Short mmCIF file of C-alpha atoms and ligand atoms in Angstrom, two decimals:
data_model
loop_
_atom_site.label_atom_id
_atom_site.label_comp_id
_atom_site.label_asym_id
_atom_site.label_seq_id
_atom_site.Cartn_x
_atom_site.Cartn_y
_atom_site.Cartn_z
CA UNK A 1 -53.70 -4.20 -82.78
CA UNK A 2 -52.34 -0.55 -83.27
CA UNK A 3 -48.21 -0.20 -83.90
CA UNK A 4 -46.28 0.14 -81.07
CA UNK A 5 -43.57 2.93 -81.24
CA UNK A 6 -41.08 3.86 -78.94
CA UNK A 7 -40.26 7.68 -78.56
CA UNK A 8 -37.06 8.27 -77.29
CA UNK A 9 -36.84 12.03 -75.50
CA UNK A 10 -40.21 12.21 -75.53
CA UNK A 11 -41.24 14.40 -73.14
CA UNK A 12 -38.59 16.98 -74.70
CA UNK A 13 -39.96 19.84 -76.91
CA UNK A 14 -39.95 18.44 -80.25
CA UNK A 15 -40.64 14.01 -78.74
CA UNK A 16 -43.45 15.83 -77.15
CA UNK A 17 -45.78 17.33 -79.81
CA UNK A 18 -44.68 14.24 -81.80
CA UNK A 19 -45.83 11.80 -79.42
CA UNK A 20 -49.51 14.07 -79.43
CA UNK A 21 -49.57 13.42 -83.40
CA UNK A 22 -49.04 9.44 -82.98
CA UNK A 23 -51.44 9.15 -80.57
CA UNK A 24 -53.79 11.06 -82.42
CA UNK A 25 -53.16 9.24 -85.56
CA UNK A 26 -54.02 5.57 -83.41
CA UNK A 27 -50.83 4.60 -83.05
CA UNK A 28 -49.20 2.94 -79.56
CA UNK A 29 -46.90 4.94 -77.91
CA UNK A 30 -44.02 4.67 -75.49
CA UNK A 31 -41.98 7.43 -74.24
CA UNK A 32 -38.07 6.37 -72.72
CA UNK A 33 -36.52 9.91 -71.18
CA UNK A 34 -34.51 10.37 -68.46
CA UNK A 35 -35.64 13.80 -68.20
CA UNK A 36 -32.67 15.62 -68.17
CA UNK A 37 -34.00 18.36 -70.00
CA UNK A 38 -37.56 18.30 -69.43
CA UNK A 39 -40.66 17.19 -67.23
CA UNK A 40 -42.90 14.30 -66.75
CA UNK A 41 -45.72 17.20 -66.82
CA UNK A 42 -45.61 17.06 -70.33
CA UNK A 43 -47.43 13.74 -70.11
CA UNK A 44 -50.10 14.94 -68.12
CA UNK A 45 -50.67 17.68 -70.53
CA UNK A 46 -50.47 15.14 -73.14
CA UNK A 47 -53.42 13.23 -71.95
CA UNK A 48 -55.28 16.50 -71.64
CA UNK A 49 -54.96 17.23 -75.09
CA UNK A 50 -55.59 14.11 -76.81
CA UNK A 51 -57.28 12.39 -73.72
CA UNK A 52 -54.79 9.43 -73.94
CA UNK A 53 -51.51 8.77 -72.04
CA UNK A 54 -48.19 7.09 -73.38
CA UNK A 55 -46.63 4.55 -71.32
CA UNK A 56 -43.84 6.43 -69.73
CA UNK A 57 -40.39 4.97 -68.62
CA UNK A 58 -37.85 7.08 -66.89
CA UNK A 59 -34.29 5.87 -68.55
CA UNK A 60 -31.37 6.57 -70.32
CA UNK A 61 -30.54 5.15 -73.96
CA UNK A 62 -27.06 4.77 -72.56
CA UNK A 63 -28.55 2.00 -69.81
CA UNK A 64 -28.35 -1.14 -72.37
CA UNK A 65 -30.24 -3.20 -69.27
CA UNK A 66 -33.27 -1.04 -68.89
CA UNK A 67 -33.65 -0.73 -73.12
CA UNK A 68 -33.70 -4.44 -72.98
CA UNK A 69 -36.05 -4.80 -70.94
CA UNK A 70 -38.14 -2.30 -72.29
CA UNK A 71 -37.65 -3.75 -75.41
CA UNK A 72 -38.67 -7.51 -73.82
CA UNK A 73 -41.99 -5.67 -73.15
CA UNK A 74 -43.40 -4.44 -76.41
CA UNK A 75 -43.31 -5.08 -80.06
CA UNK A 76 -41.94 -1.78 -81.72
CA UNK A 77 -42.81 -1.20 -84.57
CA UNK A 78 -40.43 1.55 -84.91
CA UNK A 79 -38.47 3.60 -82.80
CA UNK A 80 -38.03 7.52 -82.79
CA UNK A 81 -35.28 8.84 -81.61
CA UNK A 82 -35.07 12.36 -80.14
CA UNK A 83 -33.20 11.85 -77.34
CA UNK A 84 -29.90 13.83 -76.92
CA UNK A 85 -28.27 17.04 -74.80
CA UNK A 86 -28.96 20.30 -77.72
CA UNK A 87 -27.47 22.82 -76.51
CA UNK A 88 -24.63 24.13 -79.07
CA UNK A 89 -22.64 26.82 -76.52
CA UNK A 90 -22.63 23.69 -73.64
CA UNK A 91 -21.62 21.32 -76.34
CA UNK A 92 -18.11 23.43 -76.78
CA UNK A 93 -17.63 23.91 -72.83
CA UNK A 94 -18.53 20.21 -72.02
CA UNK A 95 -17.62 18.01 -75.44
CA UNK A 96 -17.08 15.08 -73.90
CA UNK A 97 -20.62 14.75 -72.28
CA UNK A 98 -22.12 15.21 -75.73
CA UNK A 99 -20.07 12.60 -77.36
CA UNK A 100 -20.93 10.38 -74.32
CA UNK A 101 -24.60 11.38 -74.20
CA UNK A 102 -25.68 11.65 -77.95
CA UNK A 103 -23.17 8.91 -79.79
CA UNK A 104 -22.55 6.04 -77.32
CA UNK A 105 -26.04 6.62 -75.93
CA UNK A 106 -27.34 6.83 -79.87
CA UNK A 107 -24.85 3.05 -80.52
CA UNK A 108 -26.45 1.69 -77.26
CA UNK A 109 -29.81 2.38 -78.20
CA UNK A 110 -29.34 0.91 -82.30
CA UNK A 111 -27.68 -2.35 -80.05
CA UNK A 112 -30.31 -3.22 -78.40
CA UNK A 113 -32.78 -2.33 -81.53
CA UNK A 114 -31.18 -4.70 -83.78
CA UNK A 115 -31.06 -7.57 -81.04
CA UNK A 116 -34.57 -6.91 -80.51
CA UNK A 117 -35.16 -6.88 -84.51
CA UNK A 118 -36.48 -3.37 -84.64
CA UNK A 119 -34.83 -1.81 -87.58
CA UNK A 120 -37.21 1.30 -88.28
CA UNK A 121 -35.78 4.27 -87.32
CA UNK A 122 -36.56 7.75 -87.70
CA UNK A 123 -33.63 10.06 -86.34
CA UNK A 124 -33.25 14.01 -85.28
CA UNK A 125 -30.29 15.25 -87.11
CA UNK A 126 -30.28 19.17 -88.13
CA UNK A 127 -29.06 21.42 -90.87
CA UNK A 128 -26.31 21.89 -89.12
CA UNK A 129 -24.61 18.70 -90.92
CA UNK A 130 -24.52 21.29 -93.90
CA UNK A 131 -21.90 23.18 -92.32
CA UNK A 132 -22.22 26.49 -93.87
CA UNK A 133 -23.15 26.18 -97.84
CA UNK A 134 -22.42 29.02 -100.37
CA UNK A 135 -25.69 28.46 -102.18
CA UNK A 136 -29.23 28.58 -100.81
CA UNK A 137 -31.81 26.68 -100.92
CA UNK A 138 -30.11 24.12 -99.15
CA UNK A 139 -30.99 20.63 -100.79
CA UNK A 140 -30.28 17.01 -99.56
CA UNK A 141 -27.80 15.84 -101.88
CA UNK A 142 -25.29 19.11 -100.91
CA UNK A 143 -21.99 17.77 -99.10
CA UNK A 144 -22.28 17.71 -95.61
CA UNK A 145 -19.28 19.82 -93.93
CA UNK A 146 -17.00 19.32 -90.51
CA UNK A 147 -20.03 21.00 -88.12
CA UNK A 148 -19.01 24.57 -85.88
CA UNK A 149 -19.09 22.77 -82.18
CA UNK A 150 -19.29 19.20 -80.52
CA UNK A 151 -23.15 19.09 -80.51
CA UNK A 152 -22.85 19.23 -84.54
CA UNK A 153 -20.55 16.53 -84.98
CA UNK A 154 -22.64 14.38 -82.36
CA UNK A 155 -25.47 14.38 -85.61
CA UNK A 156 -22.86 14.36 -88.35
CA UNK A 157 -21.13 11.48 -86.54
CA UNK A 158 -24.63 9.64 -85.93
CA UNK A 159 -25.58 9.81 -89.41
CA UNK A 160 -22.29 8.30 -90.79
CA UNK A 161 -22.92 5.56 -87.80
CA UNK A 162 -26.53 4.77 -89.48
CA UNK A 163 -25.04 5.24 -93.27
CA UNK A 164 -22.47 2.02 -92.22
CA UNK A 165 -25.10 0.55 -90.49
CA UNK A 166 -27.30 0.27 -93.22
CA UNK A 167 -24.84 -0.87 -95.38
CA UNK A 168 -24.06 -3.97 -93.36
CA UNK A 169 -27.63 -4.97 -92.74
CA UNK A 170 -30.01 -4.36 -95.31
CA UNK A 171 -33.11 -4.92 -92.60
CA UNK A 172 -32.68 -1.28 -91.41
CA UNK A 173 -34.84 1.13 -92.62
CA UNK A 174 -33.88 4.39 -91.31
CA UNK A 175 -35.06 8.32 -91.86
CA UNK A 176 -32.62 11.18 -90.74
CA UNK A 177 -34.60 14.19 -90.46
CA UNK A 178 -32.75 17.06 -90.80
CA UNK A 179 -34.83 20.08 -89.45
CA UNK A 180 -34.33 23.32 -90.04
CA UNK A 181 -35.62 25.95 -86.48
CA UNK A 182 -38.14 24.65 -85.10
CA UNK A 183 -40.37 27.69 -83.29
CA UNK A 184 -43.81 27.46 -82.17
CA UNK A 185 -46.36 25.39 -79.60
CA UNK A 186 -48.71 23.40 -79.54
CA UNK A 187 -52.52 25.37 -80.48
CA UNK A 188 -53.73 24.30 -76.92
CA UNK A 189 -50.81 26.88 -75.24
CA UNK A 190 -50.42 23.63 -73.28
CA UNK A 191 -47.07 22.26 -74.23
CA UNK A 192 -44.51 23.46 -75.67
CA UNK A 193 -40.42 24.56 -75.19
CA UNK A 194 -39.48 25.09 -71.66
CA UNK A 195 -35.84 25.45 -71.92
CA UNK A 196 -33.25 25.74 -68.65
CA UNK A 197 -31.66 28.73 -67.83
CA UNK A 198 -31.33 31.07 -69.79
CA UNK A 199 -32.53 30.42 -73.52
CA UNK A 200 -29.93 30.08 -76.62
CA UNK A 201 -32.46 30.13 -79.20
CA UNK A 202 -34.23 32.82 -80.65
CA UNK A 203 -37.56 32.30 -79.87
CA UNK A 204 -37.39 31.38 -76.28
CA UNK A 205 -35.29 34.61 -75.90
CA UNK A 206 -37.93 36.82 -77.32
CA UNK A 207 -40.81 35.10 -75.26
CA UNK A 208 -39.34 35.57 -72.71
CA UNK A 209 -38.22 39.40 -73.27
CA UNK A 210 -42.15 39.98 -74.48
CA UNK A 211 -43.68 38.31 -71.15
CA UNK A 212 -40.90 41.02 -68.94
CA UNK A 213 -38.77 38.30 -67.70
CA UNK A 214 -35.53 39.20 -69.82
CA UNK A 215 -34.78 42.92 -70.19
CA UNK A 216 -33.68 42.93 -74.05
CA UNK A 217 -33.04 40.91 -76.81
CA UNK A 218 -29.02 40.59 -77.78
CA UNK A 219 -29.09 40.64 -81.73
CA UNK A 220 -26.51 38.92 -83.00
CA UNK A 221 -24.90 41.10 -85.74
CA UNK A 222 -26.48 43.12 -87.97
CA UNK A 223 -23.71 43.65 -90.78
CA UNK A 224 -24.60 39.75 -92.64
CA UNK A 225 -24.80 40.13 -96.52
CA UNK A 226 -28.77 40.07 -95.97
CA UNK A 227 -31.31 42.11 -96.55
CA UNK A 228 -31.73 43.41 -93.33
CA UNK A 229 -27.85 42.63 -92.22
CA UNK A 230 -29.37 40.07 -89.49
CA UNK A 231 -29.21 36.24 -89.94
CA UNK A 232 -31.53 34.56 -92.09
CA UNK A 233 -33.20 30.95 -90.53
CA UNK A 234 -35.94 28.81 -91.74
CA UNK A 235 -38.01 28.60 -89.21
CA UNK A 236 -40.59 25.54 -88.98
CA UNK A 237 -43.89 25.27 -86.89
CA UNK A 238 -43.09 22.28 -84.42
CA UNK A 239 -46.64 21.14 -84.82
CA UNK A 240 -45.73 20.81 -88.83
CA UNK A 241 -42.50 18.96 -87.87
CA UNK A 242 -44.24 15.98 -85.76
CA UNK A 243 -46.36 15.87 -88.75
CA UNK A 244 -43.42 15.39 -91.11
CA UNK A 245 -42.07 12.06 -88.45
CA UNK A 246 -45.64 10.31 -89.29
CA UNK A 247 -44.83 10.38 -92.74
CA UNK A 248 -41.35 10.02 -92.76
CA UNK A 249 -42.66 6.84 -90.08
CA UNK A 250 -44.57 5.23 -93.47
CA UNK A 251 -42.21 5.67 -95.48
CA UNK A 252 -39.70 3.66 -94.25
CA UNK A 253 -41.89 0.93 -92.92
CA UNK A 254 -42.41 0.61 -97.25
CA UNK A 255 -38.61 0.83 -98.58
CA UNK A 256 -35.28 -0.10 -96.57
CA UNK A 257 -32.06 1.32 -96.38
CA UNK A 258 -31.59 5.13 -95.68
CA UNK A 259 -32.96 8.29 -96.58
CA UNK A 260 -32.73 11.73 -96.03
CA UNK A 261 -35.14 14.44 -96.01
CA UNK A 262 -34.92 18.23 -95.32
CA UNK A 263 -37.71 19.46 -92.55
CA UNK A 264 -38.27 23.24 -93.13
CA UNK A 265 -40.35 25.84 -95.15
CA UNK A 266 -38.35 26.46 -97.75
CA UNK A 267 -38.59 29.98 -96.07
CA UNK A 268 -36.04 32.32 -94.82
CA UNK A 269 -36.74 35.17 -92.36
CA UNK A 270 -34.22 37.82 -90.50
CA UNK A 271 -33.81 38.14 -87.02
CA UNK A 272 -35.53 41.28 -87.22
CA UNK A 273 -38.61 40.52 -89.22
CA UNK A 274 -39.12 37.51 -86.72
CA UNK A 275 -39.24 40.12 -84.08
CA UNK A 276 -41.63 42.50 -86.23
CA UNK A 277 -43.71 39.63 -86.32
CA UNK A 278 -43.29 38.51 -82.50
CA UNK A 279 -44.52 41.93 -81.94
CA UNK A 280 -47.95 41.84 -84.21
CA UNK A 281 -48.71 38.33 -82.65
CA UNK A 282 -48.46 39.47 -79.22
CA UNK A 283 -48.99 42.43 -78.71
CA UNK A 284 -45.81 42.73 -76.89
CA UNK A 285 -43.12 45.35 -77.55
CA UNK A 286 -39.28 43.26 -77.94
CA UNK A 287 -37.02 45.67 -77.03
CA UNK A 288 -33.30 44.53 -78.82
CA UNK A 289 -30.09 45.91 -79.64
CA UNK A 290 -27.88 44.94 -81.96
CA UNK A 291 -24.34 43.36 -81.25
CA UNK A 292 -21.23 41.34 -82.62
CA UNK A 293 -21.74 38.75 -83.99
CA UNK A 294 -22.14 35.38 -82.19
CA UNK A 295 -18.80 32.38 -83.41
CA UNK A 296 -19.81 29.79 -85.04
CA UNK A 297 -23.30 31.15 -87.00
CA UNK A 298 -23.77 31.57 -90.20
CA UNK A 299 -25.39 34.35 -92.45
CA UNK A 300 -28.33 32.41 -93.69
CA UNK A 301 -29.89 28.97 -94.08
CA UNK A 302 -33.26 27.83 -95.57
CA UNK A 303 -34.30 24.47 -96.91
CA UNK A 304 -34.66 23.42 -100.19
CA UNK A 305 -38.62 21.19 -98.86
CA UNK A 306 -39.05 19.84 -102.28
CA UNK A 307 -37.57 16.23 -101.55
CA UNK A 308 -39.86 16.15 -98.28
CA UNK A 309 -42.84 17.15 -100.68
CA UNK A 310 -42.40 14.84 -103.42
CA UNK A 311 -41.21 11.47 -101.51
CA UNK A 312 -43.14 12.20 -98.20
CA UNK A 313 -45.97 13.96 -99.58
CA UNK A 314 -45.55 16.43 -96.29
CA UNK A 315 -44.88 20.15 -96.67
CA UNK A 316 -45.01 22.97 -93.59
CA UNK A 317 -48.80 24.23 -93.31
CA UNK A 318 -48.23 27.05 -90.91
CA UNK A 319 -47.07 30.20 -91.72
CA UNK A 320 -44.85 33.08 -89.49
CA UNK A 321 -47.45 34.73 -87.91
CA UNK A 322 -49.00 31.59 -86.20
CA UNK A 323 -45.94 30.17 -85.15
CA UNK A 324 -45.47 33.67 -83.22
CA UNK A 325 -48.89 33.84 -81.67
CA UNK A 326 -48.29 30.12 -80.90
CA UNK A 327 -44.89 30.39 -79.04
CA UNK A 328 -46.56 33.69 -77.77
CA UNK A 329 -49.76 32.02 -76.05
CA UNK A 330 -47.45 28.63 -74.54
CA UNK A 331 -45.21 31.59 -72.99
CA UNK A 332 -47.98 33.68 -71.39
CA UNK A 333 -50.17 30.79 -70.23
CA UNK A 334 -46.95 29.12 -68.82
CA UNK A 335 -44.20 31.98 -67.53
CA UNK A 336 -42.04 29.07 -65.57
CA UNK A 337 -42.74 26.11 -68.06
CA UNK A 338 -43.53 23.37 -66.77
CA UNK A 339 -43.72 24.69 -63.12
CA UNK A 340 -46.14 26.75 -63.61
P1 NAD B 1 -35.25 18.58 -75.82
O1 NAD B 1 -34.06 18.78 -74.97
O2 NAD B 1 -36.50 19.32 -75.48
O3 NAD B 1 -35.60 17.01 -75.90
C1 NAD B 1 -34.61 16.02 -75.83
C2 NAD B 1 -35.04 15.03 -74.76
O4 NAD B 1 -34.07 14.00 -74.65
C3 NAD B 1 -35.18 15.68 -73.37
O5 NAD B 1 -36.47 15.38 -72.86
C4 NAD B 1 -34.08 15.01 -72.53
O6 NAD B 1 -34.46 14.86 -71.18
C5 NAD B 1 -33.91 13.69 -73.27
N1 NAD B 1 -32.58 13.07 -73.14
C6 NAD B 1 -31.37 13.65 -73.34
N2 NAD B 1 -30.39 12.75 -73.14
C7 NAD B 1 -30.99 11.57 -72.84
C8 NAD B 1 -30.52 10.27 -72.53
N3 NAD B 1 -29.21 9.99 -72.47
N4 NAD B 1 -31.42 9.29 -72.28
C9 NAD B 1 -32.75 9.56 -72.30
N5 NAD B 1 -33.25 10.77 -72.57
C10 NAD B 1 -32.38 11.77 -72.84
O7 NAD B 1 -34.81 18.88 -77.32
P2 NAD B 1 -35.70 19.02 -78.65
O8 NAD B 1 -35.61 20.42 -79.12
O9 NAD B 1 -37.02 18.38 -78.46
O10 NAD B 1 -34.81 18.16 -79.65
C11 NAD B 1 -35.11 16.80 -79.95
C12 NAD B 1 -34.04 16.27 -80.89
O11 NAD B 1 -34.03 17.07 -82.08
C13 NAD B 1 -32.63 16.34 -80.32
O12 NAD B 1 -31.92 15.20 -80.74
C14 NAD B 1 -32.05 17.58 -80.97
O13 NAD B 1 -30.67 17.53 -81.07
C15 NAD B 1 -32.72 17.55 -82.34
N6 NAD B 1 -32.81 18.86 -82.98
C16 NAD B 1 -33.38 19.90 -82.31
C17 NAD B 1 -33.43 21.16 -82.92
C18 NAD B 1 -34.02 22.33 -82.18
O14 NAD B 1 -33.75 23.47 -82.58
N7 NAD B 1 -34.85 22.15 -81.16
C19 NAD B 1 -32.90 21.34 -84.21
C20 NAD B 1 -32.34 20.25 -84.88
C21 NAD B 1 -32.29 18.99 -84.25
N1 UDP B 2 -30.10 35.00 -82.45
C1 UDP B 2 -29.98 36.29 -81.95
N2 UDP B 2 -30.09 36.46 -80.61
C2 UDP B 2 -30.30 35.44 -79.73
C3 UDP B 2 -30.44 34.13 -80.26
C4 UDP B 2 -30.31 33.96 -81.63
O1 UDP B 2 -29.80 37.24 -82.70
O2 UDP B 2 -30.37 35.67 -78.51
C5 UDP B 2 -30.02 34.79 -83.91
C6 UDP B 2 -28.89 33.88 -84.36
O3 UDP B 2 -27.71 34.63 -84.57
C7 UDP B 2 -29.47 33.28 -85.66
C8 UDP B 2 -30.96 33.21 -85.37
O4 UDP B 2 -31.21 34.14 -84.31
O5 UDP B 2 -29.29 34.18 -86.74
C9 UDP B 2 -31.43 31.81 -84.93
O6 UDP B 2 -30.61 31.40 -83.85
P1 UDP B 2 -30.95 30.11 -82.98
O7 UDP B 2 -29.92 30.01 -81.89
O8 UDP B 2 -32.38 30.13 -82.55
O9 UDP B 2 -30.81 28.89 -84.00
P2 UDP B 2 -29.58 28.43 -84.93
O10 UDP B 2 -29.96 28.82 -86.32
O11 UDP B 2 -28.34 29.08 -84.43
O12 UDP B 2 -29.59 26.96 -84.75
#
């Protein structure tokens, strides 16, 4: 019998190319989401990809009575847990929803794991934990540092919450993931990030400038100590990043205790050469102009992927140019997301 793995947030951006590589790789898959912030087409596109469909259950990791039921159901082998609200600018207007959402729905969901004796767990936490580090590459074992808004200290705050955990029960076996900016789509131009309203993250933005449906492109200072004077981001193909879960998934069903392992390239680009590059893979002019800076970001940030490499044998395959022309072709085949 293949593994059975719940995916929590699923059918959200990242859960969803994720949930394409386990089924592709045999294993069992069910998807909890309540769908805040996406759409149960995802799962139809899903099946057209890889031809099979995950079980699907519309929920909320803060509803202990539906994860124990769902938990009755099925044998996990291990969960994944993606679920959470992401947006950094909301986090600061609405801080208590994120606390709510991400922690007590994060404790609620490792309660009912450890009554159901699941204790693999692979979590989403982000470079943001690193605060904002003087030296770069960034590398696993650098202190992590009091986070710039609510939605940071949601995944600084889970992480300690797992470190304690771990320490009290040695049966957990646990993975944060800290990724660096994920960017990209799936190769099919079938799923892929279909945010709300208007987009906070780069890529989005610029899609969505290319395809005419934004005017311009705010660039958020230009007068960084960088090459260029624009921030500097390691950004990661999505497709490479559900790869890194399946291997971050063996590894801790083979050691216990937990572990931490940058997600990125090891690669730094400027706002502006991302939009040089937007440009070749599309086709598309990206108008921009430069202005202030936004609060809270930081001049640069790349990983340090060595760590990743060595104990997961996983590094990032794709390069800049195909996660363009893949964000690119998910935009233009799909103007209103989902909807369309
Ligand atoms: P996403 O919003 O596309 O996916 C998150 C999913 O979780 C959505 O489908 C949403 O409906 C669901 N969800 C939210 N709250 C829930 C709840 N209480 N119960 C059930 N489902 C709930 O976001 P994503 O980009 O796929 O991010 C996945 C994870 O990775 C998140 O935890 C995010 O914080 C983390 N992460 C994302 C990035 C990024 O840039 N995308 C970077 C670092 C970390
Ligand atoms: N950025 C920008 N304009 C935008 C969105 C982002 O100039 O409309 C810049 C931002 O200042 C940062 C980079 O693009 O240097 C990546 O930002 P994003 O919000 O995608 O990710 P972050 O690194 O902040 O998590």
């Amino acid at each position: 019998m293949s593994e059975q793995i719940l995916v929590t947030g699923g059918t959200g951006y990242i859960g969803s190319h994720t949930t394409i590589a386990l089924l592709e790789a045999g294993f069992e898959v069910v998807v909890l989401d309540n769908l805040c912030n996406s759409s149960v087409e995802s799962l139809n596109r899903i099946e057209r990809i890889c031809g099979k469909r995950p079980k699907f259950y519309q929920a909320d990791i803060r509803d202990r009575k539906a994860l124990d039921q769902i938990f009755a159901e099925y044998q996990f082998n291990s969960v994944l847990h993606f679920a959470g609200l992401k947006a950094v600018g909301e986090s600061v207007q609405k801080p208590l929803d994120y606390y709510e959402n991400n922690i007590s729905g994060s404790i609620t969901l490792f309660q009912a794991m450890a009554q159901a004796n699941v204790f693999n767990l692979v979590f989403s936490s982000s470079a943001t934990v690193y605060g904002a580090p003087t030296e770069m590459p960034i590398r696993e074992d650098f202190p992590t540092a009091a986070p710039t808004s609510p939605y940071g200290s949601t995944k600084l705050t889970i992480e300690v919450i797992l470190k304690d955990l771990a320490k009290s029960d040695q049966q957990w076996s646990i993975a944060l993931l800290r990724y660096f900016n994920p960017v990209g789509a799936h190769q099919s131009g079938l799923i892929g990030e279909a945010p709300n309203g208007l987009p906070n993250n780069l890529l989005p933005y610029i899609s969505q400038v290319a395809i005419g449906k934004l005017h311009e492109l705010s660039v958020f200072g230009g007068d960084y100590s960088t090459p260029d004077g624009t921030g500097v981001r390691d950004y990661i193909h999505v497709q490479d990043l559900a790869d890194g879960h399946l291997c971050a998934l063996k590894a801790i069903s083979e050691d216990a205790g937990v572990r931490v392992w940058n997600l990125g390239t090891g690669i730094g680009y400027s706002v502006l050469e991302i939009i040089h590059a937007f440009e070749q893979a599309s086709g598309r002019p990206v108008p921009y102009k430069l202005i202030d800076r936004r609060s809270g970001d930081i001049a640069e940030c790349w990983a340090d992927p060595r760590k990743a490499a060595s104990e997961l044998g996983w590094t990032a395959k794709r390069g800049l140019i195909e996660m363009m022309a893949d964000s690119w072709r998910w935009q233009e085949n799909n103007p209103l997301g989902y909807a369309s």
